[in-house]
Structure formats: C-alpha cells, structure tokens
Amino acid sequence: SPPLKLEIKDLNIEGLADIEHISFSPSLIGFIIGRKVLNEVVLVKPEFTYEKLTLGAGEGAAAIKFPSALKKLIVKRLTIKNGRLNFIDRSVGSEGIKITLKDINFTLNNSYLFPRSVVTNFDLTGRIPWQDGQVEGRIAFSGWINLLKRDMKAILTINDIDGIYLYPYYSSWFDLDKARIEKAKLNFRSN
C-alpha cells in the first residue's frame, strides 16, 4: 500500500509465532546506499512461543540462529501491539512450568548520531496471569541502550509476582508443604 508499505495478515510460523497483522516500510535511501534498512515494523497481536527443554548429560542449549541476511538489518522503529509470549520451561519440576506474558505493548526507536553512536530507546509493558482468580502480575521495562559504547540505563519493575506459582524453581531449597505457606506475592525493581 502507498507510500511503499508492505502488509501481511494472518502470518503463522509453526511452533514459533502467530501474528494477526504485520506491516513494514523499507527505507529507499537505505537501499540506495546499499544498507538493509526498515523505517518501521509494526506487529499487531503477535503470539510467540518459546520452549526450554530439559537437557541431558553433556548437552548444550541450542541457540536461535538467524539467517546472515537478517544480521545486518537495521530497524528504525519497532512496535508490538497487544502481543503475547508463552514461555514453557521443561527443565524445572516434574511437569515443567508455563509463564505467559500477555497484553504486551512494546516500542523500540533507534536514533543515529553520526559518526558512530546509536541510541536505542525502548518501552515494554505487559501483564502476567498466574492462576485463575489471582491478581495478575504487571511488568514494565523502559530505558535506553547504546551497544557501540556498551552503555545502558533502564528500569525493570515486576509487581504482584506469584511466589507459589514459581515454586518449581526453588523447590529443591525448601519444602512448601512443611512451611505452610499459602500465598506469596513479591515485587521486583531494578534500576
């Protein structure tokens, strides 16, 4: 659609992502000078799933490998609206644990200051549904990062963490039944 905006609806990448709508606009100037630059990428209602498997003896964690063409891709602005991330960790407990982050709203803006400074501003908010009938957790993560100078300033806040739901992570240190703890709400803030 004009002015040079590409749109994809109902994109499904089996086992990884399901995206209701994605749009992006390439930078003509970037392509003319030989760079892969996108002015803006917008994802509406994307749902991503990441599953961490139990590793056997001597096995290493597999890294996600991106095609080399994507490694030099520059995105000036990335927006995610009403996203969802499902994290399934099979490496803890007998059945594993599933943590969902929903209602994700995320913006990322890259500012280029020549000769060699790239400042990336980001802002993420979302909610974490723990168990039915429980207060949902809230996450906020915002700040800036300059990868070239290895400098960053950010604030991460997670409120209403359900400590009972996360019990499989610390079950080897402490017995929840013997402690007779029924509720545990935690808050976390890092500056």
C-alpha atoms as an extended CHARMM CRD file, in Angstrom:
* protein
*
       191  EXT
         1         1  SER       CA              0.0000000000        0.0000000000        0.0000000000  PROA      1               0.0000000000
         2         2  PRO       CA              1.2420000000        3.5670000000       -0.6020000000  PROA      2               0.0000000000
         3         3  PRO       CA              3.6740000000        5.0180000000        0.2370000000  PROA      3               0.0000000000
         4         4  LEU       CA              5.6710000000        1.7700000000       -0.0490000000  PROA      4               0.0000000000
         5         5  LYS       CA              4.2620000000       -0.1040000000        2.9330000000  PROA      5               0.0000000000
         6         6  LEU       CA              4.1160000000       -3.9010000000        2.8900000000  PROA      6               0.0000000000
         7         7  GLU       CA              1.4860000000       -5.7450000000        4.9110000000  PROA      7               0.0000000000
         8         8  ILE       CA              0.9640000000       -9.3980000000        5.8180000000  PROA      8               0.0000000000
         9         9  LYS       CA             -2.1520000000      -10.6980000000        7.5540000000  PROA      9               0.0000000000
        10        10  ASP       CA             -2.5390000000      -13.9610000000        9.4910000000  PROA      10              0.0000000000
        11        11  LEU       CA              1.1200000000      -14.9880000000        9.4270000000  PROA      11              0.0000000000
        12        12  ASN       CA              1.7240000000      -18.3510000000       11.1080000000  PROA      12              0.0000000000
        13        13  ILE       CA              5.2360000000      -19.7220000000       11.6120000000  PROA      13              0.0000000000
        14        14  GLU       CA              4.5300000000      -23.1970000000       13.0150000000  PROA      14              0.0000000000
        15        15  GLY       CA              5.7990000000      -23.6790000000       16.5560000000  PROA      15              0.0000000000
        16        16  LEU       CA              7.2430000000      -20.1550000000       16.8350000000  PROA      16              0.0000000000
        17        17  ALA       CA              4.8120000000      -17.3230000000       16.0810000000  PROA      17              0.0000000000
        18        18  ASP       CA              1.2660000000      -16.4910000000       15.0740000000  PROA      18              0.0000000000
        19        19  ILE       CA              0.8050000000      -12.8400000000       14.0220000000  PROA      19              0.0000000000
        20        20  GLU       CA             -2.5500000000      -11.2800000000       13.1710000000  PROA      20              0.0000000000
        21        21  HSD       CA             -1.0320000000       -8.3770000000       11.2140000000  PROA      21              0.0000000000
        22        22  ILE       CA              2.4840000000       -7.2490000000       10.3560000000  PROA      22              0.0000000000
        23        23  SER       CA              3.4590000000       -4.2100000000        8.3340000000  PROA      23              0.0000000000
        24        24  PHE       CA              6.8030000000       -2.7330000000        7.4250000000  PROA      24              0.0000000000
        25        25  SER       CA              8.1170000000        0.0740000000        5.3230000000  PROA      25              0.0000000000
        26        26  PRO       CA             11.5920000000       -0.1120000000        3.7910000000  PROA      26              0.0000000000
        27        27  SER       CA             13.8770000000        2.9060000000        3.5730000000  PROA      27              0.0000000000
        28        28  LEU       CA             14.5400000000        3.7760000000       -0.0520000000  PROA      28              0.0000000000
        29        29  ILE       CA             17.5930000000        5.8430000000        0.8800000000  PROA      29              0.0000000000
        30        30  GLY       CA             18.9890000000        2.9190000000        2.8640000000  PROA      30              0.0000000000
        31        31  PHE       CA             18.6060000000        0.5340000000       -0.0550000000  PROA      31              0.0000000000
        32        32  ILE       CA             20.1230000000        3.0610000000       -2.4860000000  PROA      32              0.0000000000
        33        33  ILE       CA             23.2900000000        3.3090000000       -0.3720000000  PROA      33              0.0000000000
        34        34  GLY       CA             23.4300000000       -0.4840000000       -0.0180000000  PROA      34              0.0000000000
        35        35  ARG       CA             22.0550000000       -0.9540000000        3.5110000000  PROA      35              0.0000000000
        36        36  LYS       CA             19.0990000000       -3.0650000000        4.6000000000  PROA      36              0.0000000000
        37        37  VAL       CA             17.0090000000       -0.5030000000        6.4880000000  PROA      37              0.0000000000
        38        38  LEU       CA             13.3650000000       -0.6350000000        7.5290000000  PROA      38              0.0000000000
        39        39  ASN       CA             11.8090000000        2.6280000000        8.6830000000  PROA      39              0.0000000000
        40        40  GLU       CA              9.0730000000        0.9360000000       10.6970000000  PROA      40              0.0000000000
        41        41  VAL       CA              7.8900000000       -2.5550000000       11.6230000000  PROA      41              0.0000000000
        42        42  VAL       CA              4.5110000000       -2.9820000000       13.3540000000  PROA      42              0.0000000000
        43        43  LEU       CA              3.2290000000       -6.3010000000       14.7180000000  PROA      43              0.0000000000
        44        44  VAL       CA             -0.4130000000       -6.4570000000       15.8360000000  PROA      44              0.0000000000
        45        45  LYS       CA             -1.4820000000       -9.2920000000       18.1600000000  PROA      45              0.0000000000
        46        46  PRO       CA              1.6060000000      -11.4520000000       17.7160000000  PROA      46              0.0000000000
        47        47  GLU       CA              1.8410000000      -14.6040000000       19.8110000000  PROA      47              0.0000000000
        48        48  PHE       CA              5.2860000000      -16.1270000000       20.2970000000  PROA      48              0.0000000000
        49        49  THR       CA              6.0800000000      -19.4420000000       21.9880000000  PROA      49              0.0000000000
        50        50  TYR       CA              9.4750000000      -20.4270000000       23.3610000000  PROA      50              0.0000000000
        51        51  GLU       CA             10.0030000000      -23.8480000000       24.9190000000  PROA      51              0.0000000000
        52        52  LYS       CA             13.0780000000      -24.6020000000       27.0010000000  PROA      52              0.0000000000
        53        53  LEU       CA             13.6620000000      -28.3510000000       27.0570000000  PROA      53              0.0000000000
        54        54  THR       CA             15.3110000000      -30.4900000000       29.7110000000  PROA      54              0.0000000000
        55        55  LEU       CA             18.9150000000      -31.1010000000       28.7210000000  PROA      55              0.0000000000
        56        56  GLY       CA             20.5600000000      -34.4830000000       29.1100000000  PROA      56              0.0000000000
        57        57  ALA       CA             24.1090000000      -35.0160000000       30.3600000000  PROA      57              0.0000000000
        58        58  GLY       CA             26.6500000000      -33.3440000000       28.1080000000  PROA      58              0.0000000000
        59        59  GLU       CA             24.0420000000      -31.4730000000       26.0520000000  PROA      59              0.0000000000
        60        60  GLY       CA             24.2080000000      -27.7480000000       25.4860000000  PROA      60              0.0000000000
        61        61  ALA       CA             21.3750000000      -25.3030000000       24.9950000000  PROA      61              0.0000000000
        62        62  ALA       CA             20.5800000000      -24.6410000000       21.3420000000  PROA      62              0.0000000000
        63        63  ALA       CA             20.8670000000      -21.0350000000       20.2480000000  PROA      63              0.0000000000
        64        64  ILE       CA             18.4090000000      -19.4460000000       17.8540000000  PROA      64              0.0000000000
        65        65  LYS       CA             20.2500000000      -18.8900000000       14.5960000000  PROA      65              0.0000000000
        66        66  PHE       CA             19.2070000000      -16.0550000000       12.3220000000  PROA      66              0.0000000000
        67        67  PRO       CA             19.9650000000      -16.0290000000        8.6010000000  PROA      67              0.0000000000
        68        68  SER       CA             23.0200000000      -13.8800000000        7.8440000000  PROA      68              0.0000000000
        69        69  ALA       CA             20.8600000000      -11.5110000000        5.7530000000  PROA      69              0.0000000000
        70        70  LEU       CA             18.9290000000      -10.5430000000        8.9100000000  PROA      70              0.0000000000
        71        71  LYS       CA             22.0320000000       -9.8780000000       10.9960000000  PROA      71              0.0000000000
        72        72  LYS       CA             22.7690000000       -6.5980000000        9.2000000000  PROA      72              0.0000000000
        73        73  LEU       CA             19.1510000000       -5.4530000000        9.0690000000  PROA      73              0.0000000000
        74        74  ILE       CA             18.5190000000       -2.0400000000       10.6310000000  PROA      74              0.0000000000
        75        75  VAL       CA             15.0500000000       -1.2810000000       12.0230000000  PROA      75              0.0000000000
        76        76  LYS       CA             14.4710000000        2.3660000000       12.9400000000  PROA      76              0.0000000000
        77        77  ARG       CA             11.1820000000        1.7650000000       14.7990000000  PROA      77              0.0000000000
        78        78  LEU       CA              9.6010000000       -1.4680000000       16.0260000000  PROA      78              0.0000000000
        79        79  THR       CA              6.1290000000       -1.5550000000       17.5680000000  PROA      79              0.0000000000
        80        80  ILE       CA              4.2910000000       -4.5200000000       19.0730000000  PROA      80              0.0000000000
        81        81  LYS       CA              0.6260000000       -4.0440000000       19.9430000000  PROA      81              0.0000000000
        82        82  ASN       CA             -1.3020000000       -6.4230000000       22.2110000000  PROA      82              0.0000000000
        83        83  GLY       CA              1.2540000000       -9.2360000000       21.9660000000  PROA      83              0.0000000000
        84        84  ARG       CA              1.6160000000      -12.4730000000       23.8790000000  PROA      84              0.0000000000
        85        85  LEU       CA              4.6720000000      -14.5520000000       24.8470000000  PROA      85              0.0000000000
        86        86  ASN       CA              4.3520000000      -18.1280000000       26.1140000000  PROA      86              0.0000000000
        87        87  PHE       CA              7.4700000000      -19.4220000000       27.8820000000  PROA      87              0.0000000000
        88        88  ILE       CA              7.4130000000      -23.1370000000       28.6710000000  PROA      88              0.0000000000
        89        89  ASP       CA             10.2970000000      -24.3260000000       30.8500000000  PROA      89              0.0000000000
        90        90  ARG       CA             10.5590000000      -28.1360000000       30.8600000000  PROA      90              0.0000000000
        91        91  SER       CA             13.8570000000      -28.0330000000       32.7730000000  PROA      91              0.0000000000
        92        92  VAL       CA             12.2090000000      -27.4220000000       36.1850000000  PROA      92              0.0000000000
        93        93  GLY       CA              9.9220000000      -29.6660000000       38.1890000000  PROA      93              0.0000000000
        94        94  SER       CA              8.4140000000      -32.9040000000       37.0090000000  PROA      94              0.0000000000
        95        95  GLU       CA              5.8930000000      -31.2580000000       34.6660000000  PROA      95              0.0000000000
        96        96  GLY       CA              7.6990000000      -28.0210000000       33.8680000000  PROA      96              0.0000000000
        97        97  ILE       CA              6.1670000000      -24.5830000000       34.1680000000  PROA      97              0.0000000000
        98        98  LYS       CA              4.4180000000      -22.2190000000       31.7620000000  PROA      98              0.0000000000
        99        99  ILE       CA              4.7070000000      -18.4550000000       32.1620000000  PROA      99              0.0000000000
       100       100  THR       CA              2.6480000000      -16.2270000000       29.8910000000  PROA      100             0.0000000000
       101       101  LEU       CA              3.1770000000      -12.5300000000       29.3000000000  PROA      101             0.0000000000
       102       102  LYS       CA              0.0670000000      -11.0180000000       27.7060000000  PROA      102             0.0000000000
       103       103  ASP       CA             -1.1340000000       -7.5910000000       26.5940000000  PROA      103             0.0000000000
       104       104  ILE       CA              2.4290000000       -6.7940000000       25.5530000000  PROA      104             0.0000000000
       105       105  ASN       CA              2.9270000000       -3.3130000000       24.2040000000  PROA      105             0.0000000000
       106       106  PHE       CA              6.4570000000       -2.5760000000       23.0850000000  PROA      106             0.0000000000
       107       107  THR       CA              8.1830000000        0.2330000000       21.2300000000  PROA      107             0.0000000000
       108       108  LEU       CA             11.7910000000        0.4380000000       20.1460000000  PROA      108             0.0000000000
       109       109  ASN       CA             13.2820000000        3.5180000000       18.4910000000  PROA      109             0.0000000000
       110       110  ASN       CA             16.7920000000        3.7490000000       17.1030000000  PROA      110             0.0000000000
       111       111  SER       CA             18.3760000000        7.2000000000       16.9420000000  PROA      111             0.0000000000
       112       112  TYR       CA             21.5030000000        7.5310000000       14.8360000000  PROA      112             0.0000000000
       113       113  LEU       CA             24.0160000000       10.1880000000       15.8440000000  PROA      113             0.0000000000
       114       114  PHE       CA             26.9610000000       10.2980000000       13.5000000000  PROA      114             0.0000000000
       115       115  PRO       CA             29.7810000000        9.3700000000       13.3450000000  PROA      115             0.0000000000
       116       116  ARG       CA             29.2750000000        6.1820000000       15.4330000000  PROA      116             0.0000000000
       117       117  SER       CA             26.5920000000        6.4560000000       18.0670000000  PROA      117             0.0000000000
       118       118  VAL       CA             23.3460000000        4.5180000000       18.0100000000  PROA      118             0.0000000000
       119       119  VAL       CA             20.9870000000        5.0490000000       20.9290000000  PROA      119             0.0000000000
       120       120  THR       CA             18.0620000000        2.6580000000       21.1810000000  PROA      120             0.0000000000
       121       121  ASN       CA             15.1040000000        3.7030000000       23.3340000000  PROA      121             0.0000000000
       122       122  PHE       CA             12.6490000000        1.0170000000       24.4110000000  PROA      122             0.0000000000
       123       123  ASP       CA              9.4550000000        0.7110000000       26.4230000000  PROA      123             0.0000000000
       124       124  LEU       CA              7.6720000000       -2.5510000000       27.2870000000  PROA      124             0.0000000000
       125       125  THR       CA              4.5550000000       -3.1740000000       29.3540000000  PROA      125             0.0000000000
       126       126  GLY       CA              2.5790000000       -6.3700000000       29.8900000000  PROA      126             0.0000000000
       127       127  ARG       CA              0.5650000000       -8.4870000000       32.2920000000  PROA      127             0.0000000000
       128       128  ILE       CA              1.2550000000      -11.9510000000       33.7250000000  PROA      128             0.0000000000
       129       129  PRO       CA             -1.7800000000      -14.1360000000       34.5060000000  PROA      129             0.0000000000
       130       130  TRP       CA             -0.6810000000      -16.5320000000       37.2380000000  PROA      130             0.0000000000
       131       131  GLN       CA             -3.6780000000      -18.6340000000       38.2810000000  PROA      131             0.0000000000
       132       132  ASP       CA             -7.4190000000      -18.2420000000       37.8440000000  PROA      132             0.0000000000
       133       133  GLY       CA             -8.8730000000      -15.8400000000       40.3770000000  PROA      133             0.0000000000
       134       134  GLN       CA             -5.4620000000      -14.4220000000       41.3310000000  PROA      134             0.0000000000
       135       135  VAL       CA             -4.2080000000      -10.8740000000       40.8370000000  PROA      135             0.0000000000
       136       136  GLU       CA             -2.2890000000      -10.6160000000       37.5660000000  PROA      136             0.0000000000
       137       137  GLY       CA              1.3190000000       -9.5600000000       37.6420000000  PROA      137             0.0000000000
       138       138  ARG       CA              2.4740000000       -6.4370000000       35.8240000000  PROA      138             0.0000000000
       139       139  ILE       CA              5.7800000000       -5.8200000000       34.0770000000  PROA      139             0.0000000000
       140       140  ALA       CA              7.2880000000       -2.5340000000       32.8890000000  PROA      140             0.0000000000
       141       141  PHE       CA             10.7190000000       -2.2510000000       31.3010000000  PROA      141             0.0000000000
       142       142  SER       CA             11.9440000000        1.0040000000       29.7710000000  PROA      142             0.0000000000
       143       143  GLY       CA             15.1240000000        2.8950000000       29.0990000000  PROA      143             0.0000000000
       144       144  TRP       CA             17.8620000000        3.2550000000       26.5170000000  PROA      144             0.0000000000
       145       145  ILE       CA             20.9040000000        1.3260000000       25.3480000000  PROA      145             0.0000000000
       146       146  ASN       CA             23.9670000000        2.2430000000       23.2950000000  PROA      146             0.0000000000
       147       147  LEU       CA             25.5400000000       -1.0320000000       22.1400000000  PROA      147             0.0000000000
       148       148  LEU       CA             28.5200000000        0.6640000000       20.4970000000  PROA      148             0.0000000000
       149       149  LYS       CA             29.5310000000        2.3310000000       23.7780000000  PROA      149             0.0000000000
       150       150  ARG       CA             28.2400000000       -0.5740000000       25.9210000000  PROA      150             0.0000000000
       151       151  ASP       CA             26.1570000000        1.8160000000       27.9700000000  PROA      151             0.0000000000
       152       152  MET       CA             22.6050000000        1.4120000000       29.2190000000  PROA      152             0.0000000000
       153       153  LYS       CA             20.0880000000        2.9440000000       31.5780000000  PROA      153             0.0000000000
       154       154  ALA       CA             16.8450000000        1.1030000000       32.2490000000  PROA      154             0.0000000000
       155       155  ILE       CA             14.2480000000        0.4180000000       34.9040000000  PROA      155             0.0000000000
       156       156  LEU       CA             12.6240000000       -3.0110000000       35.2260000000  PROA      156             0.0000000000
       157       157  THR       CA              9.6110000000       -3.3600000000       37.5180000000  PROA      157             0.0000000000
       158       158  ILE       CA              7.6070000000       -6.5330000000       38.0800000000  PROA      158             0.0000000000
       159       159  ASN       CA              4.6770000000       -6.2960000000       40.5080000000  PROA      159             0.0000000000
       160       160  ASP       CA              2.4530000000       -8.9910000000       42.0030000000  PROA      160             0.0000000000
       161       161  ILE       CA              4.7140000000      -11.9590000000       41.3070000000  PROA      161             0.0000000000
       162       162  ASP       CA              3.0190000000      -15.1680000000       42.4740000000  PROA      162             0.0000000000
       163       163  GLY       CA              5.7230000000      -16.9180000000       44.5050000000  PROA      163             0.0000000000
       164       164  ILE       CA              3.6320000000      -20.0870000000       44.8840000000  PROA      164             0.0000000000
       165       165  TYR       CA              3.2300000000      -20.4720000000       41.1080000000  PROA      165             0.0000000000
       166       166  LEU       CA              7.0140000000      -20.2140000000       40.6750000000  PROA      166             0.0000000000
       167       167  TYR       CA              7.6560000000      -22.8780000000       43.3500000000  PROA      167             0.0000000000
       168       168  PRO       CA              9.2070000000      -25.3870000000       40.8790000000  PROA      168             0.0000000000
       169       169  TYR       CA             12.1970000000      -23.0260000000       40.5370000000  PROA      169             0.0000000000
       170       170  TYR       CA             13.0910000000      -23.1290000000       44.2360000000  PROA      170             0.0000000000
       171       171  SER       CA             11.5640000000      -26.4770000000       45.2890000000  PROA      171             0.0000000000
       172       172  SER       CA             14.9720000000      -28.0940000000       45.8700000000  PROA      172             0.0000000000
       173       173  TRP       CA             15.7960000000      -25.4710000000       48.5490000000  PROA      173             0.0000000000
       174       174  PHE       CA             12.6210000000      -25.5190000000       50.5630000000  PROA      174             0.0000000000
       175       175  ASP       CA              9.5020000000      -27.5730000000       51.1850000000  PROA      175             0.0000000000
       176       176  LEU       CA              6.3510000000      -25.5050000000       50.6790000000  PROA      176             0.0000000000
       177       177  ASP       CA              4.0820000000      -28.0200000000       52.4570000000  PROA      177             0.0000000000
       178       178  LYS       CA              6.1890000000      -28.0070000000       55.6290000000  PROA      178             0.0000000000
       179       179  ALA       CA              6.3730000000      -24.2130000000       55.6360000000  PROA      179             0.0000000000
       180       180  ARG       CA              2.5410000000      -23.9820000000       55.3810000000  PROA      180             0.0000000000
       181       181  ILE       CA              2.6990000000      -21.0130000000       53.0550000000  PROA      181             0.0000000000
       182       182  GLU       CA             -0.5000000000      -20.4660000000       51.0710000000  PROA      182             0.0000000000
       183       183  LYS       CA              0.2590000000      -17.1230000000       49.4040000000  PROA      183             0.0000000000
       184       184  ALA       CA              3.4070000000      -15.2620000000       48.4540000000  PROA      184             0.0000000000
       185       185  LYS       CA              3.2380000000      -12.0100000000       46.4980000000  PROA      185             0.0000000000
       186       186  LEU       CA              6.5320000000      -10.4600000000       45.5090000000  PROA      186             0.0000000000
       187       187  ASN       CA              7.6150000000       -7.2400000000       43.7960000000  PROA      187             0.0000000000
       188       188  PHE       CA             10.8740000000       -6.6700000000       41.9600000000  PROA      188             0.0000000000
       189       189  ARG       CA             12.5200000000       -3.4500000000       40.8040000000  PROA      189             0.0000000000
       190       190  SER       CA             15.8950000000       -2.9650000000       39.1830000000  PROA      190             0.0000000000
       191       191  ASN       CA             17.3540000000        0.4090000000       38.1840000000  PROA      191             0.0000000000
